[in-house]
GROMACS .gro file of C-alpha atoms in nm:
model
  309
    1MET     CA    1   0.926  -1.025   2.117
    2ARG     CA    2   1.079  -1.367   2.070
    3ILE     CA    3   1.293  -1.414   1.766
    4CYS     CA    4   1.458  -1.700   1.625
    5ALA     CA    5   1.697  -1.574   1.353
    6LEU     CA    6   1.916  -1.859   1.232
    7ALA     CA    7   2.097  -1.691   0.982
    8LEU     CA    8   2.227  -1.417   1.246
    9CYS     CA    9   2.418  -1.727   1.387
   10PHE     CA   10   2.532  -1.939   1.088
   11GLY     CA   11   2.512  -1.688   0.801
   12LEU     CA   12   2.345  -1.753   0.461
   13ALA     CA   13   2.636  -1.948   0.326
   14GLY     CA   14   2.645  -2.183   0.629
   15LEU     CA   15   2.275  -2.263   0.603
   16LEU     CA   16   2.333  -2.364   0.234
   17GLU     CA   17   2.642  -2.574   0.319
   18ALA     CA   18   2.450  -2.746   0.585
   19ALA     CA   19   2.199  -2.914   0.359
   20PRO     CA   20   2.239  -3.260   0.256
   21ALA     CA   21   2.349  -3.320  -0.082
   22ASP     CA   22   2.034  -3.546  -0.179
   23THR     CA   23   1.816  -3.267  -0.022
   24VAL     CA   24   1.601  -3.056  -0.306
   25VAL     CA   25   1.558  -2.693  -0.131
   26VAL     CA   26   1.246  -2.564  -0.238
   27GLU     CA   27   1.277  -2.246  -0.024
   28GLN     CA   28   1.507  -2.169   0.252
   29ILE     CA   29   1.400  -2.022   0.587
   30VAL     CA   30   1.641  -1.768   0.713
   31ALA     CA   31   1.457  -1.639   1.020
   32LYS     CA   32   1.159  -1.703   1.199
   33VAL     CA   33   0.989  -1.421   1.374
   34ASN     CA   34   0.704  -1.497   1.611
   35GLY     CA   35   0.562  -1.749   1.354
   36ASP     CA   36   0.617  -1.536   1.022
   37ILE     CA   37   0.918  -1.621   0.817
   38ILE     CA   38   1.181  -1.465   0.607
   39THR     CA   39   1.311  -1.665   0.313
   40ARG     CA   40   1.646  -1.658   0.100
   41THR     CA   41   1.438  -1.532  -0.172
   42ASP     CA   42   1.330  -1.232   0.051
   43MET     CA   43   1.710  -1.143   0.144
   44VAL     CA   44   1.820  -1.204  -0.211
   45ARG     CA   45   1.553  -0.944  -0.349
   46ALA     CA   46   1.649  -0.710  -0.080
   47ARG     CA   47   2.022  -0.720  -0.185
   48ARG     CA   48   1.935  -0.688  -0.541
   49GLU     CA   49   1.696  -0.350  -0.461
   50MET     CA   50   2.007  -0.223  -0.274
   51GLU     CA   51   2.242  -0.307  -0.552
   52GLN     CA   52   2.024  -0.146  -0.829
   53GLN     CA   53   1.989   0.178  -0.628
   54MET     CA   54   2.347   0.225  -0.556
   55ARG     CA   55   2.444   0.142  -0.943
   56ALA     CA   56   2.159   0.428  -1.026
   57ARG     CA   57   2.348   0.666  -0.808
   58GLY     CA   58   2.662   0.593  -0.991
   59ALA     CA   59   2.849   0.349  -0.753
   60THR     CA   60   3.162   0.173  -0.890
   61PRO     CA   61   3.147  -0.189  -0.887
   62GLN     CA   62   3.405  -0.187  -0.608
   63GLN     CA   63   3.189   0.019  -0.384
   64VAL     CA   64   2.882  -0.196  -0.475
   65ALA     CA   65   3.084  -0.532  -0.376
   66GLU     CA   66   3.207  -0.363  -0.056
   67ALA     CA   67   2.862  -0.226   0.037
   68MET     CA   68   2.719  -0.562  -0.044
   69GLN     CA   69   2.961  -0.761   0.189
   70GLN     CA   70   2.907  -0.496   0.474
   71SER     CA   71   2.495  -0.509   0.445
   72GLU     CA   72   2.456  -0.871   0.460
   73LYS     CA   73   2.384  -0.862   0.862
   74ASP     CA   74   2.212  -0.533   0.847
   75THR     CA   75   1.980  -0.633   0.588
   76LEU     CA   76   1.871  -0.947   0.782
   77ARG     CA   77   1.835  -0.700   1.078
   78GLU     CA   78   1.620  -0.443   0.898
   79ARG     CA   79   1.395  -0.742   0.745
   80ILE     CA   80   1.340  -0.871   1.097
   81ASP     CA   81   1.270  -0.534   1.213
   82ASN     CA   82   1.018  -0.458   0.949
   83LEU     CA   83   0.836  -0.787   1.001
   84LEU     CA   84   0.807  -0.712   1.366
   85LEU     CA   85   0.642  -0.370   1.293
   86VAL     CA   86   0.421  -0.531   1.043
   87GLN     CA   87   0.310  -0.772   1.325
   88ARG     CA   88   0.249  -0.502   1.562
   89ALA     CA   89   0.018  -0.300   1.322
   90LYS     CA   90  -0.189  -0.651   1.280
   91GLU     CA   91  -0.201  -0.618   1.669
   92LEU     CA   92  -0.330  -0.267   1.637
   93ASN     CA   93  -0.565  -0.337   1.393
   94ILE     CA   94  -0.435  -0.086   1.167
   95ASN     CA   95  -0.596  -0.104   0.795
   96VAL     CA   96  -0.405   0.060   0.497
   97ASP     CA   97  -0.586  -0.100   0.195
   98SER     CA   98  -0.684   0.251   0.083
   99GLU     CA   99  -0.339   0.384   0.110
  100VAL     CA  100  -0.198   0.097  -0.102
  101THR     CA  101  -0.470   0.146  -0.357
  102LYS     CA  102  -0.385   0.524  -0.402
  103TYR     CA  103  -0.013   0.448  -0.390
  104LEU     CA  104  -0.075   0.177  -0.693
  105GLY     CA  105  -0.297   0.429  -0.860
  106GLN     CA  106  -0.056   0.706  -0.867
  107ILE     CA  107   0.233   0.465  -1.013
  108GLN     CA  108  -0.007   0.369  -1.258
  109LEU     CA  109  -0.131   0.729  -1.340
  110ASP     CA  110   0.210   0.861  -1.366
  111ASN     CA  111   0.326   0.597  -1.618
  112LYS     CA  112   0.012   0.640  -1.821
  113ILE     CA  113  -0.077   0.261  -1.835
  114ALA     CA  114  -0.474   0.253  -1.823
  115ASP     CA  115  -0.514  -0.134  -1.890
  116PRO     CA  116  -0.489  -0.309  -1.550
  117GLU     CA  117  -0.315  -0.621  -1.703
  118LYS     CA  118  -0.046  -0.435  -1.865
  119PHE     CA  119   0.006  -0.236  -1.553
  120GLN     CA  120   0.060  -0.542  -1.383
  121GLN     CA  121   0.284  -0.673  -1.641
  122TRP     CA  122   0.464  -0.366  -1.604
  123ILE     CA  123   0.540  -0.386  -1.251
  124ARG     CA  124   0.652  -0.761  -1.300
  125GLU     CA  125   0.903  -0.622  -1.563
  126GLN     CA  126   1.043  -0.320  -1.350
  127THR     CA  127   1.049  -0.514  -1.002
  128ASN     CA  128   1.088  -0.875  -1.096
  129MET     CA  129   0.844  -0.964  -0.859
  130THR     CA  130   0.509  -1.073  -0.905
  131PHE     CA  131   0.237  -0.798  -0.874
  132GLU     CA  132   0.071  -0.968  -0.558
  133ASP     CA  133   0.415  -0.962  -0.410
  134PHE     CA  134   0.487  -0.604  -0.480
  135LYS     CA  135   0.147  -0.495  -0.348
  136SER     CA  136   0.215  -0.711  -0.034
  137GLU     CA  137   0.535  -0.544   0.006
  138THR     CA  138   0.413  -0.198  -0.053
  139LYS     CA  139   0.139  -0.265   0.191
  140ASN     CA  140   0.403  -0.402   0.457
  141GLY     CA  141   0.586  -0.079   0.384
  142ILE     CA  142   0.284   0.157   0.467
  143LEU     CA  143   0.174  -0.067   0.765
  144THR     CA  144   0.560  -0.014   0.894
  145GLN     CA  145   0.530   0.356   0.845
  146ARG     CA  146   0.174   0.370   1.029
  147VAL     CA  147   0.325   0.181   1.352
  148VAL     CA  148   0.662   0.383   1.349
  149GLY     CA  149   0.435   0.696   1.326
  150GLN     CA  150   0.221   0.598   1.602
  151GLU     CA  151   0.448   0.434   1.843
  152VAL     CA  152   0.786   0.613   1.778
  153TYR     CA  153   0.752   0.920   1.559
  154SER     CA  154   0.507   1.100   1.797
  155LYS     CA  155   0.833   1.113   2.055
  156VAL     CA  156   1.018   1.301   1.796
  157ASN     CA  157   0.924   1.706   1.824
  158ILE     CA  158   0.970   1.883   1.484
  159PRO     CA  159   0.920   2.259   1.523
  160LYS     CA  160   0.625   2.372   1.326
  161ALA     CA  161   0.842   2.633   1.178
  162GLU     CA  162   1.061   2.391   1.038
  163ILE     CA  163   0.791   2.181   0.862
  164GLU     CA  164   0.673   2.522   0.688
  165GLU     CA  165   1.015   2.591   0.580
  166TYR     CA  166   1.036   2.263   0.411
  167TYR     CA  167   0.698   2.280   0.254
  168ASN     CA  168   0.782   2.612   0.104
  169LYS     CA  169   1.130   2.508  -0.035
  170ASN     CA  170   0.955   2.209  -0.186
  171LYS     CA  171   0.622   2.304  -0.311
  172ALA     CA  172   0.685   2.143  -0.650
  173GLN     CA  173   0.680   1.809  -0.500
  174PHE     CA  174   0.348   1.862  -0.342
  175MET     CA  175   0.157   1.902  -0.697
  176ARG     CA  176  -0.152   1.690  -0.712
  177LYS     CA  177  -0.389   1.565  -1.008
  178GLU     CA  178  -0.747   1.561  -0.925
  179ARG     CA  179  -0.877   1.212  -0.879
  180VAL     CA  180  -1.156   1.029  -0.694
  181PHE     CA  181  -1.103   0.740  -0.494
  182LEU     CA  182  -1.404   0.482  -0.465
  183ARG     CA  183  -1.509   0.134  -0.311
  184GLU     CA  184  -1.790  -0.068  -0.485
  185ILE     CA  185  -2.030  -0.325  -0.409
  186LEU     CA  186  -2.174  -0.510  -0.680
  187VAL     CA  187  -2.510  -0.735  -0.640
  188THR     CA  188  -2.534  -0.949  -0.962
  189THR     CA  189  -2.835  -1.023  -1.151
  190GLU     CA  190  -2.660  -1.280  -1.393
  191GLY     CA  191  -2.849  -1.589  -1.468
  192LYS     CA  192  -3.135  -1.495  -1.273
  193ASP     CA  193  -3.519  -1.447  -1.389
  194GLU     CA  194  -3.748  -1.153  -1.317
  195ILE     CA  195  -3.798  -1.258  -0.960
  196GLY     CA  196  -3.432  -1.293  -0.884
  197LYS     CA  197  -3.349  -0.980  -1.025
  198ALA     CA  198  -3.597  -0.801  -0.821
  199ALA     CA  199  -3.451  -0.989  -0.516
  200ALA     CA  200  -3.115  -0.846  -0.612
  201GLU     CA  201  -3.218  -0.480  -0.629
  202LYS     CA  202  -3.422  -0.500  -0.290
  203LYS     CA  203  -3.078  -0.641  -0.161
  204ALA     CA  204  -2.877  -0.350  -0.314
  205LYS     CA  205  -3.143  -0.093  -0.158
  206ASP     CA  206  -3.126  -0.248   0.174
  207LEU     CA  207  -2.721  -0.237   0.157
  208VAL     CA  208  -2.732   0.145   0.054
  209ALA     CA  209  -2.983   0.199   0.361
  210ARG     CA  210  -2.731   0.007   0.603
  211ALA     CA  211  -2.448   0.187   0.457
  212ARG     CA  212  -2.598   0.541   0.519
  213LYS     CA  213  -2.683   0.429   0.875
  214GLY     CA  214  -2.340   0.398   0.961
  215GLU     CA  215  -2.233   0.023   0.906
  216ARG     CA  216  -1.895  -0.050   0.811
  217PHE     CA  217  -1.876  -0.055   0.436
  218ALA     CA  218  -1.567  -0.288   0.444
  219ASP     CA  219  -1.795  -0.560   0.624
  220LEU     CA  220  -2.097  -0.488   0.372
  221VAL     CA  221  -1.846  -0.548   0.096
  222ARG     CA  222  -1.694  -0.866   0.227
  223ASP     CA  223  -2.035  -1.029   0.295
  224ASN     CA  224  -2.232  -0.907  -0.016
  225SER     CA  225  -2.031  -0.797  -0.303
  226ASP     CA  226  -2.017  -1.016  -0.615
  227ALA     CA  227  -1.743  -0.809  -0.758
  228VAL     CA  228  -1.374  -0.924  -0.784
  229THR     CA  229  -1.293  -0.643  -0.565
  230ALA     CA  230  -1.463  -0.786  -0.271
  231LYS     CA  231  -1.145  -0.947  -0.200
  232SER     CA  232  -0.965  -0.628  -0.177
  233GLY     CA  233  -1.246  -0.449   0.018
  234GLY     CA  234  -1.418  -0.315  -0.267
  235TYR     CA  235  -1.145  -0.070  -0.359
  236LEU     CA  236  -1.111   0.059  -0.697
  237ASP     CA  237  -0.814   0.215  -0.912
  238PRO     CA  238  -0.832   0.604  -0.854
  239TYR     CA  239  -1.010   0.782  -1.141
  240VAL     CA  240  -0.905   1.141  -1.301
  241LYS     CA  241  -1.185   1.346  -1.429
  242GLY     CA  242  -1.317   1.214  -1.768
  243GLU     CA  243  -1.205   0.845  -1.701
  244LEU     CA  244  -1.545   0.732  -1.585
  245ASN     CA  245  -1.835   0.695  -1.758
  246GLU     CA  246  -2.020   1.033  -1.795
  247ASN     CA  247  -2.328   0.922  -1.575
  248LEU     CA  248  -2.127   0.763  -1.314
  249GLU     CA  249  -1.920   1.056  -1.278
  250LYS     CA  250  -2.216   1.286  -1.218
  251LEU     CA  251  -2.311   1.083  -0.939
  252ILE     CA  252  -1.995   1.096  -0.735
  253TRP     CA  253  -1.753   1.353  -0.864
  254ASP     CA  254  -1.840   1.675  -0.646
  255LYS     CA  255  -1.967   1.451  -0.344
  256PRO     CA  256  -1.826   1.462  -0.010
  257LYS     CA  257  -1.632   1.171   0.131
  258GLY     CA  258  -1.840   0.895   0.267
  259THR     CA  259  -2.134   0.974  -0.003
  260VAL     CA  260  -2.278   0.630  -0.105
  261THR     CA  261  -2.490   0.606  -0.415
  262ASP     CA  262  -2.823   0.449  -0.468
  263PRO     CA  263  -2.822   0.122  -0.664
  264ILE     CA  264  -2.704   0.190  -1.004
  265ALA     CA  265  -2.889  -0.035  -1.270
  266LEU     CA  266  -2.615  -0.211  -1.512
  267PRO     CA  267  -2.650  -0.492  -1.770
  268GLY     CA  268  -2.525  -0.761  -1.513
  269GLY     CA  269  -2.670  -0.614  -1.169
  270PHE     CA  270  -2.686  -0.329  -0.915
  271LEU     CA  271  -2.361  -0.121  -0.843
  272ILE     CA  272  -2.312   0.077  -0.515
  273LEU     CA  273  -2.029   0.318  -0.503
  274ARG     CA  274  -1.879   0.491  -0.210
  275VAL     CA  275  -1.660   0.802  -0.229
  276GLU     CA  276  -1.347   0.747  -0.010
  277ASP     CA  277  -1.159   1.060  -0.118
  278HIS     CA  278  -1.132   1.318  -0.354
  279GLN     CA  279  -0.791   1.486  -0.422
  280ARG     CA  280  -0.810   1.805  -0.576
  281GLU     CA  281  -0.612   1.915  -0.866
  282GLY     CA  282  -0.317   2.161  -0.783
  283GLN     CA  283  -0.093   2.273  -0.483
  284ALA     CA  284  -0.159   2.043  -0.185
  285GLU     CA  285  -0.224   2.226   0.146
  286LEU     CA  286   0.025   2.220   0.392
  287THR     CA  287  -0.217   2.024   0.613
  288ASP     CA  288  -0.241   1.778   0.357
  289VAL     CA  289   0.119   1.683   0.343
  290GLU     CA  290   0.215   1.776   0.696
  291ASN     CA  291   0.264   1.433   0.796
  292GLU     CA  292   0.446   1.356   0.487
  293ILE     CA  293   0.694   1.618   0.549
  294LYS     CA  294   0.729   1.525   0.884
  295GLU     CA  295   0.845   1.139   0.790
  296ARG     CA  296   1.098   1.298   0.564
  297ILE     CA  297   1.271   1.544   0.771
  298GLY     CA  298   1.236   1.350   1.080
  299MET     CA  299   1.411   1.030   0.985
  300THR     CA  300   1.764   1.126   1.148
  301PRO     CA  301   1.637   1.214   1.485
  302MET     CA  302   1.405   0.937   1.489
  303GLN     CA  303   1.631   0.626   1.404
  304PRO     CA  304   1.789   0.626   1.749
  305LYS     CA  305   1.431   0.591   1.897
  306LEU     CA  306   1.331   0.330   1.630
  307ARG     CA  307   1.609   0.108   1.733
  308GLU     CA  308   1.526   0.120   2.082
  309HIS     CA  309   1.162   0.057   2.016
   0.00000   0.00000   0.00000
């Protein structure tokens, strides 16, 4: 891939000095990678995160300063590498929307923040990032992991016995709460007369039939849902048992992955739910976390292959 990385040649300080005195810099481009850009804000954020992590581990101010100086070129290189991997994920049509929803849902659950707006505010306070930026960073991180897994990690062989040993020594890290993951389509009846409501019900029934025949639910959401979640594939935050309306919970809780409900009549329309996953409470089976363990213990042997890739 062709890369134009200005800061690798001139450095951040050089770029700042090059700006004319009467120029107002809204955002500074540090590197351009096949049409995508890395900005100075991205670099500052990455350095801030590294500094916070070092301080959390008890590093002295001198150690932090030395590490910051040493890491400037490495940080840019890593940002370029990650951006190339994200671009490769797009070429491979890798979709990780459900994984992003699960990850954010787990953070929200772990911190006991039920209200979505309060959770987004909490993210802003904890990360100094907007919620959308944090979500985007999370998505890019997962996309990067997927590409590395498909195109690099598969070349690193980790013995089954080593995976089992890690699992048995770290079982406490793989405890799970029971949760259900859903997607939705809403066909609204707001502002419609009786004829319009009947048409909405018919549309909802048709969508259920199409979904059960195998049409991609993501496409049906995109083209038909009136819910605000339509822009994100219809994904809902994961629910712990008892959080959903009792009648809704009965419709989906014990149903297998891929189940599509009949249209559910609500005051404002007809709701269709699809079960994306059901995470059982208790100790996760080795088969469920095997890939996660591979990633954890395979980082050292994988680094040379990743640089080569």
